[in-house]
Amino acid sequence: MKNFKYIIIFLIGLPFFAVGQTVLTLEEAIAITLENNFDLRIAKNEVKINEENVSLGNAGMLPRVNGIVTNNNTILNTKQTQANGNEIEIDGAKNLNLIYGVGLEWTIFDGFSMFARHNQLKEIQKLGETELKLNVLTKVSEVYDTYYILVNQQHLIRSLDSIIAVSEFRLKTAQTRFTIGKASKLEVLNAEVDYNADVSAKIRLKEQYAISKIALNQLFVRPSETDFKVTDVILIDETLKLTDLLALAQEQNPELQIQYINKKIQEYELKQVKAARYPSLSLSTGYNFIRSESPFGFITQTSGQNFNYGFTASINIFDGFNQNRNERTSKIQLENTQLQIDRQKLAVNAQISGFYQSYLSNLALLEMEQKNEKIARQNLEITLDKFKIGTISPVEFRTAQVNYANAIIRLTNAELLAKQTEISLKEIAGNLSF
């Protein structure tokens, strides 16, 4: 027991990796999520759909060619009386009228609506890509957060191991003192209660640790029982500047970019509405084969071909003022998209400013808690030495032990909070690394 006080330092610095368990890095966790996550796979497919929709045909810029076949058949029982008095009676007479061919229709001008529609489809594709980026940032942020919660819990479990080791030493010391008659049974019971409380705290923490691993496995889309360990280091970026974050957010924040794209989409929508004021011109042509048969009459069979062509021009002269109403409505919707942009800018700036204040506070708290942990550890080591020679009471020793445990908890929580605010700032700025 001569060097028992160094057990604390040893356990604090001991890596929390069980033999045989896979160590999962943050980069690997992100890569697995980007490849397997259901939400991201669905979002990627939506982007592919938008890409397919960007076509000249979908914008109405290409002609439409249709093949047609019309076959009309009639079975008729008929009786005819001719001018000379002769009567002709035919039962089951079959009439055939067959038309088949190909036709083309092409709108060559619609007030530039087709061009606006094509540009709008391109913006919709950009919208899908930006929404995918937003989904990716959200999922990556979840991975970051859950991953570092696991790191935090590993730190706490390892710290509790050191606390339990000290409590076990205190319990064995009390039992030895009781055996030789230097301590009461009450001292042993108090030591045992405190030891059990520390073990109970570890059991609860290991439960939370297991639940966090299940949550991360869910993001990975793999069985929840898949076991792994995370790395044991939380590195905090202490170089973030408010002005830089605000500037990045204006250019990279996905939610803000979505509002910009929505405005472009609405601008093209307004152009399509205004296009109704212009004339529309369409061309049409076709080539058909005709065949008809009749068992009675002067002509019993006819066949032929025809080629037709022409154009249609139209212009809206009056539609009950609906054109004016549609334009006013579209302009109001465009104004709303600008208001949404202004609102989103304000929200993003407020979010970054708020998180940045928390970030600064958490960095200051982290620095203070690092000092407190060193003081509490030194105090526990001194108290442990005094307890071994019997110059302090078990209550004083437990107080020092609890103070040290609380200092460890505050330190690990300060590390986690500082990292979480860093992650949130980078996520809002659209600058989270993955």
Tab-separated table of C-alpha atoms in Angstrom:
chain	number	residue	atom	x	y	z
A	1	MET	CA	0.000	0.000	0.000
A	2	LYS	CA	3.019	2.268	0.037
A	3	ASN	CA	2.362	3.675	-3.440
A	4	PHE	CA	-1.399	3.390	-3.363
A	5	LYS	CA	-1.953	7.072	-3.997
A	6	TYR	CA	-0.488	6.632	-7.478
A	7	ILE	CA	-3.346	4.272	-8.352
A	8	ILE	CA	-5.468	7.364	-8.952
A	9	ILE	CA	-3.016	8.854	-11.425
A	10	PHE	CA	-2.525	5.484	-13.114
A	11	LEU	CA	-6.224	4.852	-13.593
A	12	ILE	CA	-6.864	8.373	-14.869
A	13	GLY	CA	-4.210	7.922	-17.551
A	14	LEU	CA	-5.156	4.325	-18.419
A	15	PRO	CA	-6.699	3.885	-21.873
A	16	PHE	CA	-10.238	2.601	-21.633
A	17	PHE	CA	-9.929	-0.056	-24.325
A	18	ALA	CA	-10.783	-3.655	-23.650
A	19	VAL	CA	-8.684	-6.296	-25.361
A	20	GLY	CA	-10.264	-7.485	-28.620
A	21	GLN	CA	-12.662	-4.584	-29.068
A	22	THR	CA	-12.522	-2.497	-32.239
A	23	VAL	CA	-11.431	1.113	-31.803
A	24	LEU	CA	-13.661	3.291	-33.981
A	25	THR	CA	-12.223	6.649	-35.031
A	26	LEU	CA	-14.412	9.677	-35.647
A	27	GLU	CA	-13.480	9.684	-39.345
A	28	GLU	CA	-14.567	6.042	-39.674
A	29	ALA	CA	-17.832	6.787	-37.871
A	30	ILE	CA	-18.622	9.630	-40.284
A	31	ALA	CA	-17.715	7.531	-43.341
A	32	ILE	CA	-19.990	4.679	-42.235
A	33	THR	CA	-22.871	7.100	-41.642
A	34	LEU	CA	-22.485	8.827	-45.020
A	35	GLU	CA	-22.535	5.460	-46.783
A	36	ASN	CA	-25.282	3.629	-44.894
A	37	ASN	CA	-27.672	6.079	-43.240
A	38	PHE	CA	-31.230	5.686	-44.554
A	39	ASP	CA	-32.077	9.403	-44.469
A	40	LEU	CA	-28.986	10.282	-46.494
A	41	ARG	CA	-29.602	7.518	-49.031
A	42	ILE	CA	-33.169	8.767	-49.534
A	43	ALA	CA	-31.914	12.350	-49.929
A	44	LYS	CA	-29.338	11.207	-52.515
A	45	ASN	CA	-32.091	9.502	-54.516
A	46	GLU	CA	-34.149	12.704	-54.412
A	47	VAL	CA	-31.174	14.533	-55.921
A	48	LYS	CA	-31.018	11.942	-58.713
A	49	ILE	CA	-34.735	12.492	-59.422
A	50	ASN	CA	-34.168	16.247	-59.689
A	51	GLU	CA	-31.252	15.647	-62.054
A	52	GLU	CA	-33.483	13.516	-64.280
A	53	ASN	CA	-36.130	16.259	-64.347
A	54	VAL	CA	-33.714	18.834	-65.791
A	55	SER	CA	-34.381	18.214	-69.473
A	56	LEU	CA	-35.487	20.178	-72.519
A	57	GLY	CA	-38.491	17.911	-72.923
A	58	ASN	CA	-39.685	18.433	-69.362
A	59	ALA	CA	-39.418	22.189	-69.938
A	60	GLY	CA	-41.654	21.898	-73.039
A	61	MET	CA	-38.941	22.904	-75.525
A	62	LEU	CA	-39.061	19.789	-77.725
A	63	PRO	CA	-41.747	18.611	-80.154
A	64	ARG	CA	-44.241	15.858	-79.355
A	65	VAL	CA	-44.563	13.048	-81.883
A	66	ASN	CA	-47.487	10.634	-81.630
A	67	GLY	CA	-48.320	7.530	-83.600
A	68	ILE	CA	-52.059	6.910	-84.084
A	69	VAL	CA	-54.151	3.959	-85.208
A	70	THR	CA	-57.938	4.145	-85.523
A	71	ASN	CA	-59.831	1.026	-86.560
A	72	ASN	CA	-63.644	1.241	-86.665
A	73	ASN	CA	-65.634	-1.853	-87.708
A	74	THR	CA	-69.371	-2.146	-88.166
A	75	ILE	CA	-71.474	-5.269	-88.785
A	76	LEU	CA	-74.812	-4.307	-90.321
A	77	ASN	CA	-77.953	-6.077	-91.457
A	78	THR	CA	-79.467	-3.871	-94.161
A	79	LYS	CA	-82.229	-3.878	-96.802
A	80	GLN	CA	-82.172	-1.384	-99.678
A	81	THR	CA	-84.836	-0.543	-102.283
A	82	GLN	CA	-83.399	0.963	-105.417
A	83	ALA	CA	-85.073	3.485	-107.752
A	84	ASN	CA	-85.921	0.800	-110.320
A	85	GLY	CA	-87.741	-1.167	-107.660
A	86	ASN	CA	-85.088	-3.790	-107.041
A	87	GLU	CA	-84.515	-4.785	-103.440
A	88	ILE	CA	-81.108	-5.717	-102.000
A	89	GLU	CA	-80.881	-7.382	-98.625
A	90	ILE	CA	-77.529	-8.055	-96.941
A	91	ASP	CA	-77.097	-9.706	-93.547
A	92	GLY	CA	-73.827	-9.393	-91.579
A	93	ALA	CA	-72.398	-6.645	-93.774
A	94	LYS	CA	-69.009	-5.558	-92.433
A	95	ASN	CA	-67.820	-1.967	-92.807
A	96	LEU	CA	-64.147	-1.174	-92.186
A	97	ASN	CA	-62.622	2.269	-91.585
A	98	LEU	CA	-58.878	2.203	-90.803
A	99	ILE	CA	-56.640	5.229	-90.255
A	100	TYR	CA	-53.030	5.054	-89.100
A	101	GLY	CA	-50.122	7.436	-89.202
A	102	VAL	CA	-47.859	9.786	-87.259
A	103	GLY	CA	-48.376	13.358	-86.082
A	104	LEU	CA	-46.085	16.067	-84.727
A	105	GLU	CA	-46.917	19.063	-82.509
A	106	TRP	CA	-44.339	21.654	-81.508
A	107	THR	CA	-44.779	24.816	-79.482
A	108	ILE	CA	-42.019	27.048	-80.826
A	109	PHE	CA	-42.884	30.154	-78.821
A	110	ASP	CA	-44.825	30.589	-75.584
A	111	GLY	CA	-43.617	33.932	-74.336
A	112	PHE	CA	-40.275	32.491	-73.134
A	113	SER	CA	-42.105	30.391	-70.530
A	114	MET	CA	-40.256	27.228	-71.573
A	115	PHE	CA	-36.871	28.876	-70.984
A	116	ALA	CA	-37.943	30.081	-67.548
A	117	ARG	CA	-39.217	26.582	-66.770
A	118	HIS	CA	-35.892	25.029	-67.801
A	119	ASN	CA	-33.957	27.425	-65.561
A	120	GLN	CA	-36.399	26.737	-62.761
A	121	LEU	CA	-35.740	22.992	-63.055
A	122	LYS	CA	-32.010	23.698	-62.717
A	123	GLU	CA	-32.663	25.671	-59.530
A	124	ILE	CA	-34.821	22.840	-58.189
A	125	GLN	CA	-31.868	20.524	-58.781
A	126	LYS	CA	-29.633	22.924	-56.810
A	127	LEU	CA	-32.273	23.002	-54.087
A	128	GLY	CA	-32.141	19.214	-53.796
A	129	GLU	CA	-28.351	19.249	-53.623
A	130	THR	CA	-28.405	21.918	-50.906
A	131	GLU	CA	-31.033	19.997	-48.939
A	132	LEU	CA	-28.787	16.943	-49.206
A	133	LYS	CA	-25.904	19.002	-47.818
A	134	LEU	CA	-28.144	20.098	-44.949
A	135	ASN	CA	-29.062	16.464	-44.235
A	136	VAL	CA	-25.405	15.479	-44.359
A	137	LEU	CA	-24.393	18.255	-41.956
A	138	THR	CA	-27.212	17.316	-39.584
A	139	LYS	CA	-26.261	13.635	-39.560
A	140	VAL	CA	-22.551	14.353	-39.270
A	141	SER	CA	-23.303	16.686	-36.369
A	142	GLU	CA	-25.275	13.870	-34.697
A	143	VAL	CA	-22.297	11.552	-35.181
A	144	TYR	CA	-19.928	14.143	-33.709
A	145	ASP	CA	-22.206	14.728	-30.729
A	146	THR	CA	-22.888	11.053	-29.969
A	147	TYR	CA	-19.247	10.110	-30.513
A	148	TYR	CA	-17.955	12.686	-28.036
A	149	ILE	CA	-20.663	11.774	-25.535
A	150	LEU	CA	-19.191	8.266	-25.648
A	151	VAL	CA	-15.695	9.679	-25.139
A	152	ASN	CA	-17.014	11.677	-22.189
A	153	GLN	CA	-18.666	8.604	-20.690
A	154	GLN	CA	-15.474	6.589	-21.124
A	155	HIS	CA	-13.596	9.267	-19.187
A	156	LEU	CA	-16.181	9.177	-16.402
A	157	ILE	CA	-16.154	5.376	-16.200
A	158	ARG	CA	-12.372	5.364	-15.963
A	159	SER	CA	-12.500	8.072	-13.283
A	160	LEU	CA	-15.097	6.093	-11.351
A	161	ASP	CA	-12.728	3.115	-11.450
A	162	SER	CA	-10.164	5.217	-9.611
A	163	ILE	CA	-12.780	6.381	-7.104
A	164	ILE	CA	-13.932	2.800	-6.549
A	165	ALA	CA	-10.318	1.700	-6.026
A	166	VAL	CA	-9.937	4.309	-3.299
A	167	SER	CA	-13.279	3.328	-1.747
A	168	GLU	CA	-12.219	-0.323	-1.777
A	169	PHE	CA	-8.967	0.593	-0.035
A	170	ARG	CA	-10.910	2.541	2.582
A	171	LEU	CA	-13.293	-0.403	3.125
A	172	LYS	CA	-10.458	-2.908	3.538
A	173	THR	CA	-8.690	-0.524	5.898
A	174	ALA	CA	-11.851	-0.159	7.999
A	175	GLN	CA	-12.314	-3.938	8.099
A	176	THR	CA	-8.706	-4.409	9.201
A	177	ARG	CA	-9.032	-1.736	11.879
A	178	PHE	CA	-12.268	-3.323	13.096
A	179	THR	CA	-10.598	-6.748	13.275
A	180	ILE	CA	-7.797	-5.460	15.488
A	181	GLY	CA	-10.215	-3.398	17.566
A	182	LYS	CA	-9.170	0.078	16.429
A	183	ALA	CA	-12.446	0.941	14.652
A	184	SER	CA	-16.145	0.471	15.269
A	185	LYS	CA	-18.546	-1.534	13.149
A	186	LEU	CA	-20.151	1.779	12.128
A	187	GLU	CA	-16.954	2.835	10.355
A	188	VAL	CA	-16.985	-0.409	8.359
A	189	LEU	CA	-20.651	0.011	7.444
A	190	ASN	CA	-20.174	3.616	6.340
A	191	ALA	CA	-17.214	2.596	4.193
A	192	GLU	CA	-19.228	-0.243	2.676
A	193	VAL	CA	-22.196	2.052	1.909
A	194	ASP	CA	-19.897	4.546	0.179
A	195	TYR	CA	-18.201	1.780	-1.796
A	196	ASN	CA	-21.558	0.405	-2.934
A	197	ALA	CA	-22.717	3.897	-3.923
A	198	ASP	CA	-19.655	4.309	-6.140
A	199	VAL	CA	-20.188	0.908	-7.759
A	200	SER	CA	-23.864	1.761	-8.323
A	201	ALA	CA	-22.889	5.031	-10.023
A	202	LYS	CA	-20.596	3.103	-12.348
A	203	ILE	CA	-23.385	0.655	-13.243
A	204	ARG	CA	-25.694	3.550	-14.140
A	205	LEU	CA	-22.993	5.211	-16.212
A	206	LYS	CA	-22.228	1.985	-18.074
A	207	GLU	CA	-25.948	1.741	-18.876
A	208	GLN	CA	-25.875	5.231	-20.414
A	209	TYR	CA	-22.691	4.281	-22.263
A	210	ALA	CA	-24.382	1.219	-23.788
A	211	ILE	CA	-27.421	3.302	-24.827
A	212	SER	CA	-25.155	5.855	-26.528
A	213	LYS	CA	-23.462	3.049	-28.490
A	214	ILE	CA	-26.872	1.797	-29.600
A	215	ALA	CA	-27.736	5.325	-30.820
A	216	LEU	CA	-24.488	5.503	-32.809
A	217	ASN	CA	-25.067	2.062	-34.305
A	218	GLN	CA	-28.507	3.235	-35.377
A	219	LEU	CA	-26.910	6.097	-37.304
A	220	PHE	CA	-24.578	3.521	-38.867
A	221	VAL	CA	-27.546	1.317	-39.878
A	222	ARG	CA	-25.996	-1.750	-38.328
A	223	PRO	CA	-27.058	-4.135	-35.530
A	224	SER	CA	-27.413	-2.344	-32.208
A	225	GLU	CA	-25.387	-5.033	-30.415
A	226	THR	CA	-22.280	-4.344	-32.545
A	227	ASP	CA	-19.557	-3.599	-30.019
A	228	PHE	CA	-16.777	-1.045	-30.389
A	229	LYS	CA	-14.753	1.506	-28.493
A	230	VAL	CA	-14.138	5.130	-29.356
A	231	THR	CA	-10.887	7.019	-29.091
A	232	ASP	CA	-10.012	8.616	-25.798
A	233	VAL	CA	-9.222	12.211	-26.744
A	234	ILE	CA	-11.369	15.327	-27.095
A	235	LEU	CA	-9.511	17.986	-29.065
A	236	ILE	CA	-11.159	21.401	-28.917
A	237	ASP	CA	-10.611	24.077	-31.526
A	238	GLU	CA	-9.973	27.220	-29.490
A	239	THR	CA	-9.298	29.469	-32.505
A	240	LEU	CA	-12.874	30.188	-33.637
A	241	LYS	CA	-13.640	33.880	-34.290
A	242	LEU	CA	-17.141	35.345	-34.295
A	243	THR	CA	-16.587	37.563	-37.353
A	244	ASP	CA	-15.229	34.633	-39.378
A	245	LEU	CA	-18.160	32.419	-38.410
A	246	LEU	CA	-20.727	35.071	-39.323
A	247	ALA	CA	-19.095	35.609	-42.718
A	248	LEU	CA	-18.923	31.861	-43.425
A	249	ALA	CA	-22.574	31.407	-42.495
A	250	GLN	CA	-23.700	33.981	-45.066
A	251	GLU	CA	-21.985	31.954	-47.787
A	252	GLN	CA	-22.272	28.362	-46.575
A	253	ASN	CA	-25.195	27.933	-44.175
A	254	PRO	CA	-27.418	25.386	-45.970
A	255	GLU	CA	-30.709	26.719	-44.606
A	256	LEU	CA	-29.826	30.206	-45.808
A	257	GLN	CA	-28.705	28.841	-49.192
A	258	ILE	CA	-32.068	27.055	-49.497
A	259	GLN	CA	-33.853	30.385	-49.064
A	260	TYR	CA	-31.674	31.990	-51.764
A	261	ILE	CA	-32.536	29.170	-54.169
A	262	ASN	CA	-36.239	29.403	-53.309
A	263	LYS	CA	-36.119	33.053	-54.310
A	264	LYS	CA	-34.604	32.157	-57.695
A	265	ILE	CA	-37.291	29.510	-58.206
A	266	GLN	CA	-39.993	32.068	-57.452
A	267	GLU	CA	-38.402	34.569	-59.869
A	268	TYR	CA	-38.646	32.015	-62.671
A	269	GLU	CA	-42.208	31.260	-61.602
A	270	LEU	CA	-43.063	34.944	-62.054
A	271	LYS	CA	-41.497	34.892	-65.533
A	272	GLN	CA	-43.704	31.950	-66.476
A	273	VAL	CA	-46.779	33.811	-65.261
A	274	LYS	CA	-45.827	36.924	-67.259
A	275	ALA	CA	-45.275	34.772	-70.363
A	276	ALA	CA	-49.053	34.415	-70.705
A	277	ARG	CA	-49.156	38.031	-71.936
A	278	TYR	CA	-47.229	37.086	-75.090
A	279	PRO	CA	-48.639	35.257	-78.082
A	280	SER	CA	-48.209	31.522	-78.399
A	281	LEU	CA	-47.249	29.782	-81.662
A	282	SER	CA	-47.429	26.046	-82.346
A	283	LEU	CA	-46.691	23.984	-85.454
A	284	SER	CA	-48.396	20.734	-86.345
A	285	THR	CA	-47.938	18.180	-89.120
A	286	GLY	CA	-48.865	14.581	-89.809
A	287	TYR	CA	-48.905	11.794	-92.349
A	288	ASN	CA	-51.777	9.274	-92.387
A	289	PHE	CA	-52.844	6.201	-94.278
A	290	ILE	CA	-56.576	5.672	-94.857
A	291	ARG	CA	-58.448	2.532	-95.829
A	292	SER	CA	-62.162	1.863	-95.854
A	293	GLU	CA	-64.294	-1.063	-97.075
A	294	SER	CA	-68.049	-1.459	-97.545
A	295	PRO	CA	-69.803	-4.448	-99.136
A	296	PHE	CA	-72.528	-2.356	-100.747
A	297	GLY	CA	-72.775	0.975	-102.538
A	298	PHE	CA	-71.138	2.351	-105.643
A	299	ILE	CA	-67.656	2.369	-103.972
A	300	THR	CA	-66.788	-0.727	-101.991
A	301	GLN	CA	-63.165	0.048	-101.131
A	302	THR	CA	-61.116	3.217	-100.652
A	303	SER	CA	-57.430	3.684	-99.746
A	304	GLY	CA	-55.114	6.641	-99.697
A	305	GLN	CA	-52.570	8.772	-97.868
A	306	ASN	CA	-52.650	12.340	-96.674
A	307	PHE	CA	-50.076	14.828	-95.416
A	308	ASN	CA	-51.288	17.709	-93.277
A	309	TYR	CA	-49.514	20.694	-91.802
A	310	GLY	CA	-50.375	23.990	-90.202
A	311	PHE	CA	-49.846	26.300	-87.283
A	312	THR	CA	-51.817	27.707	-84.400
A	313	ALA	CA	-51.277	31.192	-83.019
A	314	SER	CA	-53.105	32.557	-79.996
A	315	ILE	CA	-52.907	35.491	-77.624
A	316	ASN	CA	-54.725	36.225	-74.433
A	317	ILE	CA	-56.902	39.295	-75.027
A	318	PHE	CA	-59.079	39.172	-71.937
A	319	ASP	CA	-59.409	36.508	-69.247
A	320	GLY	CA	-61.436	38.266	-66.590
A	321	PHE	CA	-58.370	40.070	-65.177
A	322	ASN	CA	-56.920	36.728	-64.047
A	323	GLN	CA	-53.554	37.524	-65.655
A	324	ASN	CA	-53.186	40.673	-63.535
A	325	ARG	CA	-54.242	38.776	-60.430
A	326	ASN	CA	-51.785	35.946	-61.113
A	327	GLU	CA	-48.911	38.393	-61.562
A	328	ARG	CA	-49.727	40.276	-58.371
A	329	THR	CA	-49.933	37.009	-56.443
A	330	SER	CA	-46.618	35.804	-57.828
A	331	LYS	CA	-44.942	39.111	-56.921
A	332	ILE	CA	-46.244	38.843	-53.364
A	333	GLN	CA	-44.852	35.319	-53.140
A	334	LEU	CA	-41.510	36.617	-54.387
A	335	GLU	CA	-41.586	39.306	-51.712
A	336	ASN	CA	-42.250	36.613	-49.122
A	337	THR	CA	-39.175	34.677	-50.205
A	338	GLN	CA	-37.058	37.799	-49.634
A	339	LEU	CA	-38.611	38.221	-46.190
A	340	GLN	CA	-37.785	34.592	-45.445
A	341	ILE	CA	-34.170	35.252	-46.463
A	342	ASP	CA	-33.983	38.259	-44.127
A	343	ARG	CA	-35.552	36.241	-41.318
A	344	GLN	CA	-33.138	33.344	-41.852
A	345	LYS	CA	-30.136	35.694	-41.874
A	346	LEU	CA	-31.224	37.152	-38.565
A	347	ALA	CA	-31.832	33.692	-37.089
A	348	VAL	CA	-28.444	32.395	-38.237
A	349	ASN	CA	-26.602	35.424	-36.829
A	350	ALA	CA	-28.472	35.084	-33.534
A	351	GLN	CA	-27.689	31.360	-33.324
A	352	ILE	CA	-24.001	31.893	-33.995
A	353	SER	CA	-23.762	34.805	-31.558
A	354	GLY	CA	-25.507	32.806	-28.840
A	355	PHE	CA	-23.435	29.670	-29.330
A	356	TYR	CA	-20.265	31.749	-29.503
A	357	GLN	CA	-20.948	33.214	-26.069
A	358	SER	CA	-21.480	29.682	-24.756
A	359	TYR	CA	-18.289	28.617	-26.530
A	360	LEU	CA	-16.237	31.330	-24.775
A	361	SER	CA	-17.809	30.526	-21.410
A	362	ASN	CA	-17.178	26.811	-21.837
A	363	LEU	CA	-13.529	27.408	-22.732
A	364	ALA	CA	-13.125	29.530	-19.601
A	365	LEU	CA	-14.886	26.884	-17.498
A	366	LEU	CA	-12.701	24.173	-18.996
A	367	GLU	CA	-9.546	26.027	-18.029
A	368	MET	CA	-10.836	26.547	-14.496
A	369	GLU	CA	-11.969	22.926	-14.097
A	370	GLN	CA	-8.581	21.683	-15.249
A	371	LYS	CA	-7.038	23.641	-12.383
A	372	ASN	CA	-9.704	22.427	-9.971
A	373	GLU	CA	-9.078	18.792	-10.935
A	374	LYS	CA	-5.370	19.134	-10.166
A	375	ILE	CA	-6.140	20.746	-6.803
A	376	ALA	CA	-8.742	18.098	-5.928
A	377	ARG	CA	-6.364	15.284	-6.930
A	378	GLN	CA	-3.555	16.754	-4.806
A	379	ASN	CA	-5.966	17.181	-1.899
A	380	LEU	CA	-7.082	13.540	-2.192
A	381	GLU	CA	-3.501	12.297	-2.275
A	382	ILE	CA	-2.644	14.257	0.886
A	383	THR	CA	-5.860	13.133	2.560
A	384	LEU	CA	-5.100	9.515	1.611
A	385	ASP	CA	-1.656	9.737	3.225
A	386	LYS	CA	-3.172	11.182	6.413
A	387	PHE	CA	-5.914	8.555	6.420
A	388	LYS	CA	-3.326	5.764	6.211
A	389	ILE	CA	-1.620	7.016	9.355
A	390	GLY	CA	-4.938	7.748	11.069
A	391	THR	CA	-4.657	11.522	11.474
A	392	ILE	CA	-8.011	12.316	9.819
A	393	SER	CA	-11.469	10.805	10.165
A	394	PRO	CA	-13.197	8.645	7.532
A	395	VAL	CA	-15.741	11.434	7.020
A	396	GLU	CA	-13.010	13.913	6.068
A	397	PHE	CA	-11.460	11.327	3.786
A	398	ARG	CA	-14.813	10.682	2.053
A	399	THR	CA	-15.321	14.435	1.627
A	400	ALA	CA	-11.992	14.730	-0.191
A	401	GLN	CA	-12.911	11.711	-2.295
A	402	VAL	CA	-16.318	13.171	-3.247
A	403	ASN	CA	-14.736	16.545	-4.026
A	404	TYR	CA	-12.307	14.834	-6.363
A	405	ALA	CA	-15.114	12.857	-8.057
A	406	ASN	CA	-17.128	16.038	-8.560
A	407	ALA	CA	-14.058	17.819	-9.970
A	408	ILE	CA	-13.594	14.997	-12.494
A	409	ILE	CA	-17.267	15.122	-13.486
A	410	ARG	CA	-17.180	18.903	-13.939
A	411	LEU	CA	-13.963	18.667	-15.967
A	412	THR	CA	-15.237	15.990	-18.348
A	413	ASN	CA	-18.572	17.779	-18.726
A	414	ALA	CA	-16.777	21.066	-19.432
A	415	GLU	CA	-14.753	19.313	-22.144
A	416	LEU	CA	-17.920	17.890	-23.686
A	417	LEU	CA	-19.818	21.203	-23.570
A	418	ALA	CA	-16.915	23.085	-25.136
A	419	LYS	CA	-16.715	20.513	-27.929
A	420	GLN	CA	-20.494	20.540	-28.463
A	421	THR	CA	-20.626	24.315	-28.828
A	422	GLU	CA	-17.683	24.148	-31.249
A	423	ILE	CA	-19.569	21.541	-33.307
A	424	SER	CA	-22.764	23.632	-33.286
A	425	LEU	CA	-20.911	26.744	-34.444
A	426	LYS	CA	-19.249	24.907	-37.326
A	427	GLU	CA	-22.522	23.235	-38.295
A	428	ILE	CA	-24.403	26.545	-38.502
A	429	ALA	CA	-21.521	28.123	-40.415
A	430	GLY	CA	-21.645	25.192	-42.854
A	431	ASN	CA	-18.014	24.465	-42.057
A	432	LEU	CA	-18.217	21.162	-40.172
A	433	SER	CA	-15.494	18.869	-41.452
A	434	PHE	CA	-16.482	15.474	-42.889
